[in-house]
Amino acid sequence: MSASAAATNRSHGSFGASVRWLLRKLGGGIFVLWAVATAIFFGIRMIPGDPAEAILGGPGSQASPEALAAARAQYGLDLPLHVQYFGQLWRLATGNMGTSYSLKIPVTDVLRELVPSTLILAVLALLLAWAMALVLAVLSTRSGGLGTALASGLEIVSAAVPHFWLASVLIMVFSTALGWLPPVSTNTPAGLVLPVITLALPLAGFLGQVMRDTMEEAQRSAFALSARARGESETGVLLRHSLRHAALPGIALSGWALGSLLSGAVVVESIFARPGLGRSLLSAVTTRDIPLVTGVALLSAASYVVIMALSDIAERLVDPRISAP
């Protein structure tokens, strides 16, 4: 076989592998969205209460039986459960998320308004968590036994701190005692500081533990010894080799990190009175706003699927030893 023919076969094989990888990701993403929609549909109907009451303003609305019956008929709540289920799946597949029971506006409009706020919070928290984790990993590997013990202790403590406790402490220290930052989120950069730190610190502790182990392993590896033998300084080994390998587990965990940030946003946005998906999801669950709960959950699941795919691609770009998609 000629060299050109071999190169053509490799190109075709690489293209076929990329297509198969893309189809697996697409199929997995569709399954995740279906599973989330199914869990939400049946789970929220297990909550005691009548969804028709939520449509009419909640139990305190004192709606008449005729009004409740009309609401059930209008939203299809009087249909058999399996008919409601497949009807909802069809509407979601065609991009129709329905109208929020409590807000009386389309769910897509609610999401369009709330997504930027939560996205800014999550992205800033993820970047800060990455920066803090890398600093802890570098300090623990360059500062000797005492530095390693100190960094390890900080990682364990920060990873174990619950969001609601951390938020309360930050408010008491930086808002009540020092008066440096507002206790509630505002439309200014200062209003973002405490919510971002509250979300980032526990995640940084977890990422730092994983990155530190990988960095220590990279520092003892054969390629690090070879680089030192060629006259590379310790700083050069760290910047050119160890940091890249330490970033791999963090990249691989980016999808999980996003899910952690979105779940933490439910608490953080409620404590700091910040509008966003997390706070709206909590309110929607308590009022049995089925369309809004479904929309927020599906958007979160779709974000998780996309981030997982992007992190998979980034991991392969950072480490060429990982097989291409």
PDB file of C-alpha atoms in Angstrom:
ATOM      1  CA  MET A   1       0.000   0.000   0.000  1.00  0.00           C
ATOM      2  CA  SER A   2       1.363   3.401  -0.975  1.00  0.00           C
ATOM      3  CA  ALA A   3       1.977   6.167   1.556  1.00  0.00           C
ATOM      4  CA  SER A   4      -0.811   8.303   0.052  1.00  0.00           C
ATOM      5  CA  ALA A   5      -3.302   5.451   0.294  1.00  0.00           C
ATOM      6  CA  ALA A   6      -2.321   4.814   3.906  1.00  0.00           C
ATOM      7  CA  ALA A   7      -2.761   8.494   4.713  1.00  0.00           C
ATOM      8  CA  THR A   8      -6.186   8.465   3.036  1.00  0.00           C
ATOM      9  CA  ASN A   9      -7.251   5.424   5.071  1.00  0.00           C
ATOM     10  CA  ARG A  10      -6.089   7.098   8.286  1.00  0.00           C
ATOM     11  CA  SER A  11      -8.028  10.242   7.367  1.00  0.00           C
ATOM     12  CA  HIS A  12     -11.182   8.233   6.672  1.00  0.00           C
ATOM     13  CA  GLY A  13     -10.716   6.293   9.904  1.00  0.00           C
ATOM     14  CA  SER A  14     -10.265   9.478  11.904  1.00  0.00           C
ATOM     15  CA  PHE A  15     -13.373  11.014  10.313  1.00  0.00           C
ATOM     16  CA  GLY A  16     -15.402   7.889  11.024  1.00  0.00           C
ATOM     17  CA  ALA A  17     -14.229   7.845  14.648  1.00  0.00           C
ATOM     18  CA  SER A  18     -15.190  11.513  15.023  1.00  0.00           C
ATOM     19  CA  VAL A  19     -18.650  10.835  13.603  1.00  0.00           C
ATOM     20  CA  ARG A  20     -19.146   7.868  15.954  1.00  0.00           C
ATOM     21  CA  TRP A  21     -18.007   9.983  18.921  1.00  0.00           C
ATOM     22  CA  LEU A  22     -20.395  12.761  17.934  1.00  0.00           C
ATOM     23  CA  LEU A  23     -23.300  10.312  17.572  1.00  0.00           C
ATOM     24  CA  ARG A  24     -22.546   8.790  20.996  1.00  0.00           C
ATOM     25  CA  LYS A  25     -22.496  12.228  22.593  1.00  0.00           C
ATOM     26  CA  LEU A  26     -25.709  13.224  20.827  1.00  0.00           C
ATOM     27  CA  GLY A  27     -27.447  10.003  21.810  1.00  0.00           C
ATOM     28  CA  GLY A  28     -26.253  10.321  25.390  1.00  0.00           C
ATOM     29  CA  GLY A  29     -27.437  13.929  25.539  1.00  0.00           C
ATOM     30  CA  ILE A  30     -30.902  13.027  24.263  1.00  0.00           C
ATOM     31  CA  PHE A  31     -31.149  10.220  26.821  1.00  0.00           C
ATOM     32  CA  VAL A  32     -30.162  12.572  29.659  1.00  0.00           C
ATOM     33  CA  LEU A  33     -32.777  15.130  28.612  1.00  0.00           C
ATOM     34  CA  TRP A  34     -35.457  12.435  28.345  1.00  0.00           C
ATOM     35  CA  ALA A  35     -34.533  11.037  31.765  1.00  0.00           C
ATOM     36  CA  VAL A  36     -34.681  14.512  33.355  1.00  0.00           C
ATOM     37  CA  ALA A  37     -38.030  15.328  31.731  1.00  0.00           C
ATOM     38  CA  THR A  38     -39.446  11.980  32.869  1.00  0.00           C
ATOM     39  CA  ALA A  39     -38.176  12.326  36.430  1.00  0.00           C
ATOM     40  CA  ILE A  40     -39.563  15.853  36.707  1.00  0.00           C
ATOM     41  CA  PHE A  41     -42.943  14.873  35.232  1.00  0.00           C
ATOM     42  CA  PHE A  42     -43.577  12.023  37.666  1.00  0.00           C
ATOM     43  CA  GLY A  43     -41.654  13.453  40.623  1.00  0.00           C
ATOM     44  CA  ILE A  44     -43.497  16.752  40.830  1.00  0.00           C
ATOM     45  CA  ARG A  45     -46.848  14.952  40.600  1.00  0.00           C
ATOM     46  CA  MET A  46     -45.943  13.004  43.721  1.00  0.00           C
ATOM     47  CA  ILE A  47     -45.914  16.254  45.722  1.00  0.00           C
ATOM     48  CA  PRO A  48     -49.192  16.584  47.652  1.00  0.00           C
ATOM     49  CA  GLY A  49     -51.578  19.142  46.217  1.00  0.00           C
ATOM     50  CA  ASP A  50     -53.471  19.966  43.055  1.00  0.00           C
ATOM     51  CA  PRO A  51     -51.565  21.555  40.128  1.00  0.00           C
ATOM     52  CA  ALA A  52     -54.763  23.342  39.163  1.00  0.00           C
ATOM     53  CA  GLU A  53     -54.572  25.289  42.432  1.00  0.00           C
ATOM     54  CA  ALA A  54     -51.065  26.433  41.499  1.00  0.00           C
ATOM     55  CA  ILE A  55     -52.390  27.666  38.172  1.00  0.00           C
ATOM     56  CA  LEU A  56     -55.081  29.707  39.916  1.00  0.00           C
ATOM     57  CA  GLY A  57     -52.736  31.241  42.489  1.00  0.00           C
ATOM     58  CA  GLY A  58     -52.144  28.526  45.078  1.00  0.00           C
ATOM     59  CA  PRO A  59     -54.253  27.057  47.890  1.00  0.00           C
ATOM     60  CA  GLY A  60     -54.962  30.527  49.281  1.00  0.00           C
ATOM     61  CA  SER A  61     -56.833  31.541  46.124  1.00  0.00           C
ATOM     62  CA  GLN A  62     -59.965  29.687  47.319  1.00  0.00           C
ATOM     63  CA  ALA A  63     -60.858  28.833  43.730  1.00  0.00           C
ATOM     64  CA  SER A  64     -64.247  27.304  43.115  1.00  0.00           C
ATOM     65  CA  PRO A  65     -64.620  23.706  41.918  1.00  0.00           C
ATOM     66  CA  GLU A  66     -65.797  25.030  38.544  1.00  0.00           C
ATOM     67  CA  ALA A  67     -62.659  27.175  38.173  1.00  0.00           C
ATOM     68  CA  LEU A  68     -60.421  24.247  39.130  1.00  0.00           C
ATOM     69  CA  ALA A  69     -62.176  22.010  36.604  1.00  0.00           C
ATOM     70  CA  ALA A  70     -61.759  24.657  33.904  1.00  0.00           C
ATOM     71  CA  ALA A  71     -58.044  25.006  34.677  1.00  0.00           C
ATOM     72  CA  ARG A  72     -57.559  21.239  34.509  1.00  0.00           C
ATOM     73  CA  ALA A  73     -59.315  21.110  31.146  1.00  0.00           C
ATOM     74  CA  GLN A  74     -57.333  24.069  29.767  1.00  0.00           C
ATOM     75  CA  TYR A  75     -53.934  22.604  30.682  1.00  0.00           C
ATOM     76  CA  GLY A  76     -54.843  18.966  30.008  1.00  0.00           C
ATOM     77  CA  LEU A  77     -54.593  17.954  33.664  1.00  0.00           C
ATOM     78  CA  ASP A  78     -57.843  16.007  33.399  1.00  0.00           C
ATOM     79  CA  LEU A  79     -56.364  13.635  30.834  1.00  0.00           C
ATOM     80  CA  PRO A  80     -54.955  10.195  31.736  1.00  0.00           C
ATOM     81  CA  LEU A  81     -51.429  10.364  33.111  1.00  0.00           C
ATOM     82  CA  HIS A  82     -49.805   8.576  30.169  1.00  0.00           C
ATOM     83  CA  VAL A  83     -51.513  10.956  27.723  1.00  0.00           C
ATOM     84  CA  GLN A  84     -50.177  13.945  29.688  1.00  0.00           C
ATOM     85  CA  TYR A  85     -46.697  12.385  29.731  1.00  0.00           C
ATOM     86  CA  PHE A  86     -46.397  11.726  26.005  1.00  0.00           C
ATOM     87  CA  GLY A  87     -48.030  15.060  25.240  1.00  0.00           C
ATOM     88  CA  GLN A  88     -45.409  16.847  27.317  1.00  0.00           C
ATOM     89  CA  LEU A  89     -42.571  14.929  25.655  1.00  0.00           C
ATOM     90  CA  TRP A  90     -43.893  15.936  22.247  1.00  0.00           C
ATOM     91  CA  ARG A  91     -44.190  19.588  23.225  1.00  0.00           C
ATOM     92  CA  LEU A  92     -40.649  19.604  24.649  1.00  0.00           C
ATOM     93  CA  ALA A  93     -39.289  17.896  21.524  1.00  0.00           C
ATOM     94  CA  THR A  94     -40.827  20.654  19.391  1.00  0.00           C
ATOM     95  CA  GLY A  95     -39.410  23.398  21.609  1.00  0.00           C
ATOM     96  CA  ASN A  96     -42.644  24.292  23.380  1.00  0.00           C
ATOM     97  CA  MET A  97     -41.982  24.510  27.128  1.00  0.00           C
ATOM     98  CA  GLY A  98     -45.404  25.897  27.916  1.00  0.00           C
ATOM     99  CA  THR A  99     -46.459  28.810  30.103  1.00  0.00           C
ATOM    100  CA  SER A 100     -45.396  29.311  33.708  1.00  0.00           C
ATOM    101  CA  TYR A 101     -48.317  28.718  36.062  1.00  0.00           C
ATOM    102  CA  SER A 102     -47.190  31.345  38.557  1.00  0.00           C
ATOM    103  CA  LEU A 103     -45.771  34.027  36.244  1.00  0.00           C
ATOM    104  CA  LYS A 104     -48.315  33.615  33.405  1.00  0.00           C
ATOM    105  CA  ILE A 105     -45.648  34.094  30.727  1.00  0.00           C
ATOM    106  CA  PRO A 106     -43.899  31.587  28.428  1.00  0.00           C
ATOM    107  CA  VAL A 107     -41.175  29.575  30.117  1.00  0.00           C
ATOM    108  CA  THR A 108     -38.749  30.411  27.304  1.00  0.00           C
ATOM    109  CA  ASP A 109     -39.148  34.109  28.140  1.00  0.00           C
ATOM    110  CA  VAL A 110     -38.431  33.403  31.812  1.00  0.00           C
ATOM    111  CA  LEU A 111     -35.309  31.429  30.940  1.00  0.00           C
ATOM    112  CA  ARG A 112     -34.105  34.085  28.510  1.00  0.00           C
ATOM    113  CA  GLU A 113     -34.315  36.657  31.281  1.00  0.00           C
ATOM    114  CA  LEU A 114     -32.718  34.559  34.036  1.00  0.00           C
ATOM    115  CA  VAL A 115     -29.969  32.658  32.205  1.00  0.00           C
ATOM    116  CA  PRO A 116     -27.478  35.575  31.916  1.00  0.00           C
ATOM    117  CA  SER A 117     -27.551  36.228  35.665  1.00  0.00           C
ATOM    118  CA  THR A 118     -26.888  32.599  36.640  1.00  0.00           C
ATOM    119  CA  LEU A 119     -24.403  32.100  33.789  1.00  0.00           C
ATOM    120  CA  ILE A 120     -22.287  35.064  34.927  1.00  0.00           C
ATOM    121  CA  LEU A 121     -22.328  33.776  38.492  1.00  0.00           C
ATOM    122  CA  ALA A 122     -21.405  30.208  37.497  1.00  0.00           C
ATOM    123  CA  VAL A 123     -18.632  31.182  35.057  1.00  0.00           C
ATOM    124  CA  LEU A 124     -16.986  33.607  37.482  1.00  0.00           C
ATOM    125  CA  ALA A 125     -17.193  31.022  40.274  1.00  0.00           C
ATOM    126  CA  LEU A 126     -15.677  28.329  38.035  1.00  0.00           C
ATOM    127  CA  LEU A 127     -12.796  30.593  36.978  1.00  0.00           C
ATOM    128  CA  LEU A 128     -12.113  31.599  40.576  1.00  0.00           C
ATOM    129  CA  ALA A 129     -12.274  27.978  41.731  1.00  0.00           C
ATOM    130  CA  TRP A 130      -9.785  26.974  39.026  1.00  0.00           C
ATOM    131  CA  ALA A 131      -7.393  29.768  39.988  1.00  0.00           C
ATOM    132  CA  MET A 132      -7.587  28.943  43.691  1.00  0.00           C
ATOM    133  CA  ALA A 133      -7.152  25.211  43.037  1.00  0.00           C
ATOM    134  CA  LEU A 134      -4.049  25.765  40.897  1.00  0.00           C
ATOM    135  CA  VAL A 135      -2.522  28.080  43.500  1.00  0.00           C
ATOM    136  CA  LEU A 136      -3.126  25.512  46.242  1.00  0.00           C
ATOM    137  CA  ALA A 137      -1.686  22.737  44.073  1.00  0.00           C
ATOM    138  CA  VAL A 138       1.455  24.737  43.260  1.00  0.00           C
ATOM    139  CA  LEU A 139       1.994  25.804  46.871  1.00  0.00           C
ATOM    140  CA  SER A 140       1.602  22.266  48.150  1.00  0.00           C
ATOM    141  CA  THR A 141       4.220  20.910  45.744  1.00  0.00           C
ATOM    142  CA  ARG A 142       6.747  23.773  46.023  1.00  0.00           C
ATOM    143  CA  SER A 143       6.664  24.592  49.742  1.00  0.00           C
ATOM    144  CA  GLY A 144       7.865  21.349  51.293  1.00  0.00           C
ATOM    145  CA  GLY A 145       6.155  19.289  53.974  1.00  0.00           C
ATOM    146  CA  LEU A 146       4.678  22.207  55.909  1.00  0.00           C
ATOM    147  CA  GLY A 147       3.262  23.814  52.760  1.00  0.00           C
ATOM    148  CA  THR A 148       1.800  20.511  51.626  1.00  0.00           C
ATOM    149  CA  ALA A 149       0.119  19.936  54.984  1.00  0.00           C
ATOM    150  CA  LEU A 150      -1.235  23.485  55.092  1.00  0.00           C
ATOM    151  CA  ALA A 151      -2.570  23.382  51.529  1.00  0.00           C
ATOM    152  CA  SER A 152      -4.057  19.933  52.095  1.00  0.00           C
ATOM    153  CA  GLY A 153      -5.829  21.160  55.232  1.00  0.00           C
ATOM    154  CA  LEU A 154      -7.226  24.189  53.406  1.00  0.00           C
ATOM    155  CA  GLU A 155      -8.477  21.975  50.580  1.00  0.00           C
ATOM    156  CA  ILE A 156     -10.239  19.569  52.922  1.00  0.00           C
ATOM    157  CA  VAL A 157     -11.859  22.318  54.978  1.00  0.00           C
ATOM    158  CA  SER A 158     -13.039  24.345  51.985  1.00  0.00           C
ATOM    159  CA  ALA A 159     -14.411  21.271  50.202  1.00  0.00           C
ATOM    160  CA  ALA A 160     -16.454  20.331  53.279  1.00  0.00           C
ATOM    161  CA  VAL A 161     -17.949  23.780  53.948  1.00  0.00           C
ATOM    162  CA  PRO A 162     -21.677  23.965  53.061  1.00  0.00           C
ATOM    163  CA  HIS A 163     -22.786  26.903  50.955  1.00  0.00           C
ATOM    164  CA  PHE A 164     -25.383  28.227  53.388  1.00  0.00           C
ATOM    165  CA  TRP A 165     -22.893  28.320  56.288  1.00  0.00           C
ATOM    166  CA  LEU A 166     -20.159  29.931  54.194  1.00  0.00           C
ATOM    167  CA  ALA A 167     -22.567  32.548  52.857  1.00  0.00           C
ATOM    168  CA  SER A 168     -23.709  33.433  56.370  1.00  0.00           C
ATOM    169  CA  VAL A 169     -20.123  33.817  57.624  1.00  0.00           C
ATOM    170  CA  LEU A 170     -19.108  35.967  54.653  1.00  0.00           C
ATOM    171  CA  ILE A 171     -22.108  38.249  55.150  1.00  0.00           C
ATOM    172  CA  MET A 172     -21.372  38.644  58.879  1.00  0.00           C
ATOM    173  CA  VAL A 173     -17.689  39.407  58.311  1.00  0.00           C
ATOM    174  CA  PHE A 174     -17.593  41.494  55.125  1.00  0.00           C
ATOM    175  CA  SER A 175     -21.032  43.110  55.258  1.00  0.00           C
ATOM    176  CA  THR A 176     -22.078  43.415  58.890  1.00  0.00           C
ATOM    177  CA  ALA A 177     -18.721  43.764  60.657  1.00  0.00           C
ATOM    178  CA  LEU A 178     -16.517  45.449  58.045  1.00  0.00           C
ATOM    179  CA  GLY A 179     -19.127  47.007  55.783  1.00  0.00           C
ATOM    180  CA  TRP A 180     -16.999  46.400  52.694  1.00  0.00           C
ATOM    181  CA  LEU A 181     -19.529  44.540  50.544  1.00  0.00           C
ATOM    182  CA  PRO A 182     -23.331  44.551  50.229  1.00  0.00           C
ATOM    183  CA  PRO A 183     -25.167  41.687  52.006  1.00  0.00           C
ATOM    184  CA  VAL A 184     -27.436  41.147  48.994  1.00  0.00           C
ATOM    185  CA  SER A 185     -26.557  40.878  45.350  1.00  0.00           C
ATOM    186  CA  THR A 186     -26.772  44.112  43.378  1.00  0.00           C
ATOM    187  CA  ASN A 187     -26.216  45.104  39.768  1.00  0.00           C
ATOM    188  CA  THR A 188     -22.690  46.255  40.608  1.00  0.00           C
ATOM    189  CA  PRO A 189     -19.445  44.237  40.587  1.00  0.00           C
ATOM    190  CA  ALA A 190     -19.307  44.513  44.384  1.00  0.00           C
ATOM    191  CA  GLY A 191     -22.626  42.687  44.614  1.00  0.00           C
ATOM    192  CA  LEU A 192     -21.121  39.672  42.842  1.00  0.00           C
ATOM    193  CA  VAL A 193     -18.102  39.200  45.105  1.00  0.00           C
ATOM    194  CA  LEU A 194     -19.707  37.331  48.014  1.00  0.00           C
ATOM    195  CA  PRO A 195     -21.956  35.061  45.877  1.00  0.00           C
ATOM    196  CA  VAL A 196     -19.005  34.133  43.628  1.00  0.00           C
ATOM    197  CA  ILE A 197     -16.729  33.346  46.583  1.00  0.00           C
ATOM    198  CA  THR A 198     -19.480  31.300  48.246  1.00  0.00           C
ATOM    199  CA  LEU A 199     -19.855  29.141  45.144  1.00  0.00           C
ATOM    200  CA  ALA A 200     -16.152  28.939  44.268  1.00  0.00           C
ATOM    201  CA  LEU A 201     -14.536  28.068  47.599  1.00  0.00           C
ATOM    202  CA  PRO A 202     -15.994  24.556  48.145  1.00  0.00           C
ATOM    203  CA  LEU A 203     -15.376  23.670  44.494  1.00  0.00           C
ATOM    204  CA  ALA A 204     -11.784  24.949  44.702  1.00  0.00           C
ATOM    205  CA  GLY A 205     -11.108  22.661  47.648  1.00  0.00           C
ATOM    206  CA  PHE A 206     -12.226  19.599  45.735  1.00  0.00           C
ATOM    207  CA  LEU A 207     -10.412  20.521  42.520  1.00  0.00           C
ATOM    208  CA  GLY A 208      -7.286  21.391  44.488  1.00  0.00           C
ATOM    209  CA  GLN A 209      -7.108  17.922  46.034  1.00  0.00           C
ATOM    210  CA  VAL A 210      -7.353  16.254  42.625  1.00  0.00           C
ATOM    211  CA  MET A 211      -4.883  18.627  40.931  1.00  0.00           C
ATOM    212  CA  ARG A 212      -2.344  18.348  43.749  1.00  0.00           C
ATOM    213  CA  ASP A 213      -2.195  14.560  43.476  1.00  0.00           C
ATOM    214  CA  THR A 214      -1.751  14.759  39.707  1.00  0.00           C
ATOM    215  CA  MET A 215       0.906  17.474  39.979  1.00  0.00           C
ATOM    216  CA  GLU A 216       2.912  15.524  42.541  1.00  0.00           C
ATOM    217  CA  GLU A 217       2.777  12.486  40.263  1.00  0.00           C
ATOM    218  CA  ALA A 218       3.900  14.610  37.298  1.00  0.00           C
ATOM    219  CA  GLN A 219       6.824  16.047  39.291  1.00  0.00           C
ATOM    220  CA  ARG A 220       8.116  12.492  39.883  1.00  0.00           C
ATOM    221  CA  SER A 221       7.453  11.225  36.360  1.00  0.00           C
ATOM    222  CA  ALA A 222      10.033  10.237  33.759  1.00  0.00           C
ATOM    223  CA  PHE A 223       9.433  13.254  31.519  1.00  0.00           C
ATOM    224  CA  ALA A 224      10.068  15.616  34.474  1.00  0.00           C
ATOM    225  CA  LEU A 225      13.323  13.828  35.298  1.00  0.00           C
ATOM    226  CA  SER A 226      14.336  14.007  31.644  1.00  0.00           C
ATOM    227  CA  ALA A 227      13.576  17.744  31.526  1.00  0.00           C
ATOM    228  CA  ARG A 228      15.712  18.339  34.623  1.00  0.00           C
ATOM    229  CA  ALA A 229      18.517  16.314  33.070  1.00  0.00           C
ATOM    230  CA  ARG A 230      18.427  18.626  30.049  1.00  0.00           C
ATOM    231  CA  GLY A 231      18.967  21.588  32.374  1.00  0.00           C
ATOM    232  CA  GLU A 232      15.350  22.664  32.785  1.00  0.00           C
ATOM    233  CA  SER A 233      14.724  24.623  35.959  1.00  0.00           C
ATOM    234  CA  GLU A 234      12.077  23.588  38.488  1.00  0.00           C
ATOM    235  CA  THR A 235       9.948  26.536  37.416  1.00  0.00           C
ATOM    236  CA  GLY A 236      10.245  25.460  33.782  1.00  0.00           C
ATOM    237  CA  VAL A 237       9.242  21.892  34.629  1.00  0.00           C
ATOM    238  CA  LEU A 238       6.278  23.221  36.562  1.00  0.00           C
ATOM    239  CA  LEU A 239       5.060  25.612  33.872  1.00  0.00           C
ATOM    240  CA  ARG A 240       5.761  23.469  30.796  1.00  0.00           C
ATOM    241  CA  HIS A 241       4.869  20.011  32.072  1.00  0.00           C
ATOM    242  CA  SER A 242       3.367  19.658  35.544  1.00  0.00           C
ATOM    243  CA  LEU A 243       0.664  22.340  35.255  1.00  0.00           C
ATOM    244  CA  ARG A 244      -0.646  20.851  32.043  1.00  0.00           C
ATOM    245  CA  HIS A 245      -1.003  17.425  33.617  1.00  0.00           C
ATOM    246  CA  ALA A 246      -2.498  18.894  36.779  1.00  0.00           C
ATOM    247  CA  ALA A 247      -5.169  20.630  34.683  1.00  0.00           C
ATOM    248  CA  LEU A 248      -6.347  17.371  33.080  1.00  0.00           C
ATOM    249  CA  PRO A 249      -8.465  16.113  36.004  1.00  0.00           C
ATOM    250  CA  GLY A 250      -9.928  19.588  36.448  1.00  0.00           C
ATOM    251  CA  ILE A 251     -10.925  19.671  32.776  1.00  0.00           C
ATOM    252  CA  ALA A 252     -12.415  16.189  33.028  1.00  0.00           C
ATOM    253  CA  LEU A 253     -14.450  17.279  36.059  1.00  0.00           C
ATOM    254  CA  SER A 254     -15.731  20.487  34.456  1.00  0.00           C
ATOM    255  CA  GLY A 255     -19.125  18.947  33.700  1.00  0.00           C
ATOM    256  CA  TRP A 256     -19.509  17.805  37.292  1.00  0.00           C
ATOM    257  CA  ALA A 257     -18.294  21.224  38.455  1.00  0.00           C
ATOM    258  CA  LEU A 258     -20.986  22.959  36.422  1.00  0.00           C
ATOM    259  CA  GLY A 259     -23.653  20.725  37.956  1.00  0.00           C
ATOM    260  CA  SER A 260     -22.280  21.497  41.395  1.00  0.00           C
ATOM    261  CA  LEU A 261     -22.379  25.230  40.717  1.00  0.00           C
ATOM    262  CA  LEU A 262     -25.944  25.100  39.400  1.00  0.00           C
ATOM    263  CA  SER A 263     -27.132  23.153  42.436  1.00  0.00           C
ATOM    264  CA  GLY A 264     -25.261  25.521  44.739  1.00  0.00           C
ATOM    265  CA  ALA A 265     -26.858  28.473  42.955  1.00  0.00           C
ATOM    266  CA  VAL A 266     -30.231  27.437  44.408  1.00  0.00           C
ATOM    267  CA  VAL A 267     -28.896  28.212  47.902  1.00  0.00           C
ATOM    268  CA  VAL A 268     -26.638  31.132  47.006  1.00  0.00           C
ATOM    269  CA  GLU A 269     -29.187  33.029  44.929  1.00  0.00           C
ATOM    270  CA  SER A 270     -31.784  32.599  47.677  1.00  0.00           C
ATOM    271  CA  ILE A 271     -29.466  33.819  50.456  1.00  0.00           C
ATOM    272  CA  PHE A 272     -28.155  36.810  48.519  1.00  0.00           C
ATOM    273  CA  ALA A 273     -31.572  37.632  46.977  1.00  0.00           C
ATOM    274  CA  ARG A 274     -30.079  37.343  43.498  1.00  0.00           C
ATOM    275  CA  PRO A 275     -32.428  36.680  40.569  1.00  0.00           C
ATOM    276  CA  GLY A 276     -31.464  33.567  38.642  1.00  0.00           C
ATOM    277  CA  LEU A 277     -32.303  30.017  37.678  1.00  0.00           C
ATOM    278  CA  GLY A 278     -31.583  28.558  41.113  1.00  0.00           C
ATOM    279  CA  ARG A 279     -33.838  30.926  43.010  1.00  0.00           C
ATOM    280  CA  SER A 280     -36.605  30.589  40.398  1.00  0.00           C
ATOM    281  CA  LEU A 281     -36.358  26.790  40.513  1.00  0.00           C
ATOM    282  CA  LEU A 282     -36.836  26.777  44.279  1.00  0.00           C
ATOM    283  CA  SER A 283     -39.869  29.036  43.978  1.00  0.00           C
ATOM    284  CA  ALA A 284     -41.296  26.963  41.117  1.00  0.00           C
ATOM    285  CA  VAL A 285     -41.020  23.722  43.093  1.00  0.00           C
ATOM    286  CA  THR A 286     -42.789  25.167  46.123  1.00  0.00           C
ATOM    287  CA  THR A 287     -45.635  26.485  43.938  1.00  0.00           C
ATOM    288  CA  ARG A 288     -45.823  23.314  41.778  1.00  0.00           C
ATOM    289  CA  ASP A 289     -45.103  25.336  38.653  1.00  0.00           C
ATOM    290  CA  ILE A 290     -44.557  22.264  36.479  1.00  0.00           C
ATOM    291  CA  PRO A 291     -43.601  24.004  33.200  1.00  0.00           C
ATOM    292  CA  LEU A 292     -41.038  26.273  34.867  1.00  0.00           C
ATOM    293  CA  VAL A 293     -39.503  23.428  36.897  1.00  0.00           C
ATOM    294  CA  THR A 294     -39.215  21.346  33.725  1.00  0.00           C
ATOM    295  CA  GLY A 295     -37.702  24.215  31.738  1.00  0.00           C
ATOM    296  CA  VAL A 296     -35.048  25.049  34.331  1.00  0.00           C
ATOM    297  CA  ALA A 297     -34.153  21.383  34.861  1.00  0.00           C
ATOM    298  CA  LEU A 298     -33.869  20.684  31.138  1.00  0.00           C
ATOM    299  CA  LEU A 299     -31.744  23.773  30.579  1.00  0.00           C
ATOM    300  CA  SER A 300     -29.416  22.704  33.397  1.00  0.00           C
ATOM    301  CA  ALA A 301     -29.186  19.180  31.977  1.00  0.00           C
ATOM    302  CA  ALA A 302     -28.485  20.503  28.462  1.00  0.00           C
ATOM    303  CA  SER A 303     -25.754  22.769  29.845  1.00  0.00           C
ATOM    304  CA  TYR A 304     -24.214  19.785  31.620  1.00  0.00           C
ATOM    305  CA  VAL A 305     -24.212  17.728  28.406  1.00  0.00           C
ATOM    306  CA  VAL A 306     -22.598  20.534  26.388  1.00  0.00           C
ATOM    307  CA  ILE A 307     -19.927  21.229  29.014  1.00  0.00           C
ATOM    308  CA  MET A 308     -19.094  17.529  29.256  1.00  0.00           C
ATOM    309  CA  ALA A 309     -18.583  17.363  25.488  1.00  0.00           C
ATOM    310  CA  LEU A 310     -16.445  20.527  25.477  1.00  0.00           C
ATOM    311  CA  SER A 311     -14.354  19.278  28.403  1.00  0.00           C
ATOM    312  CA  ASP A 312     -13.810  16.000  26.553  1.00  0.00           C
ATOM    313  CA  ILE A 313     -12.506  17.918  23.531  1.00  0.00           C
ATOM    314  CA  ALA A 314     -10.343  20.203  25.699  1.00  0.00           C
ATOM    315  CA  GLU A 315      -8.857  17.205  27.492  1.00  0.00           C
ATOM    316  CA  ARG A 316      -7.732  15.732  24.182  1.00  0.00           C
ATOM    317  CA  LEU A 317      -6.239  19.045  23.064  1.00  0.00           C
ATOM    318  CA  VAL A 318      -4.280  19.446  26.296  1.00  0.00           C
ATOM    319  CA  ASP A 319      -2.996  15.856  26.268  1.00  0.00           C
ATOM    320  CA  PRO A 320      -2.365  14.498  22.729  1.00  0.00           C
ATOM    321  CA  ARG A 321      -1.775  11.028  24.206  1.00  0.00           C
ATOM    322  CA  ILE A 322      -5.528  10.692  24.673  1.00  0.00           C
ATOM    323  CA  SER A 323      -7.026   9.170  21.551  1.00  0.00           C
ATOM    324  CA  ALA A 324      -8.835  11.569  19.255  1.00  0.00           C
ATOM    325  CA  PRO A 325     -12.650  11.486  19.237  1.00  0.00           C
TER     326      PRO A 325
END
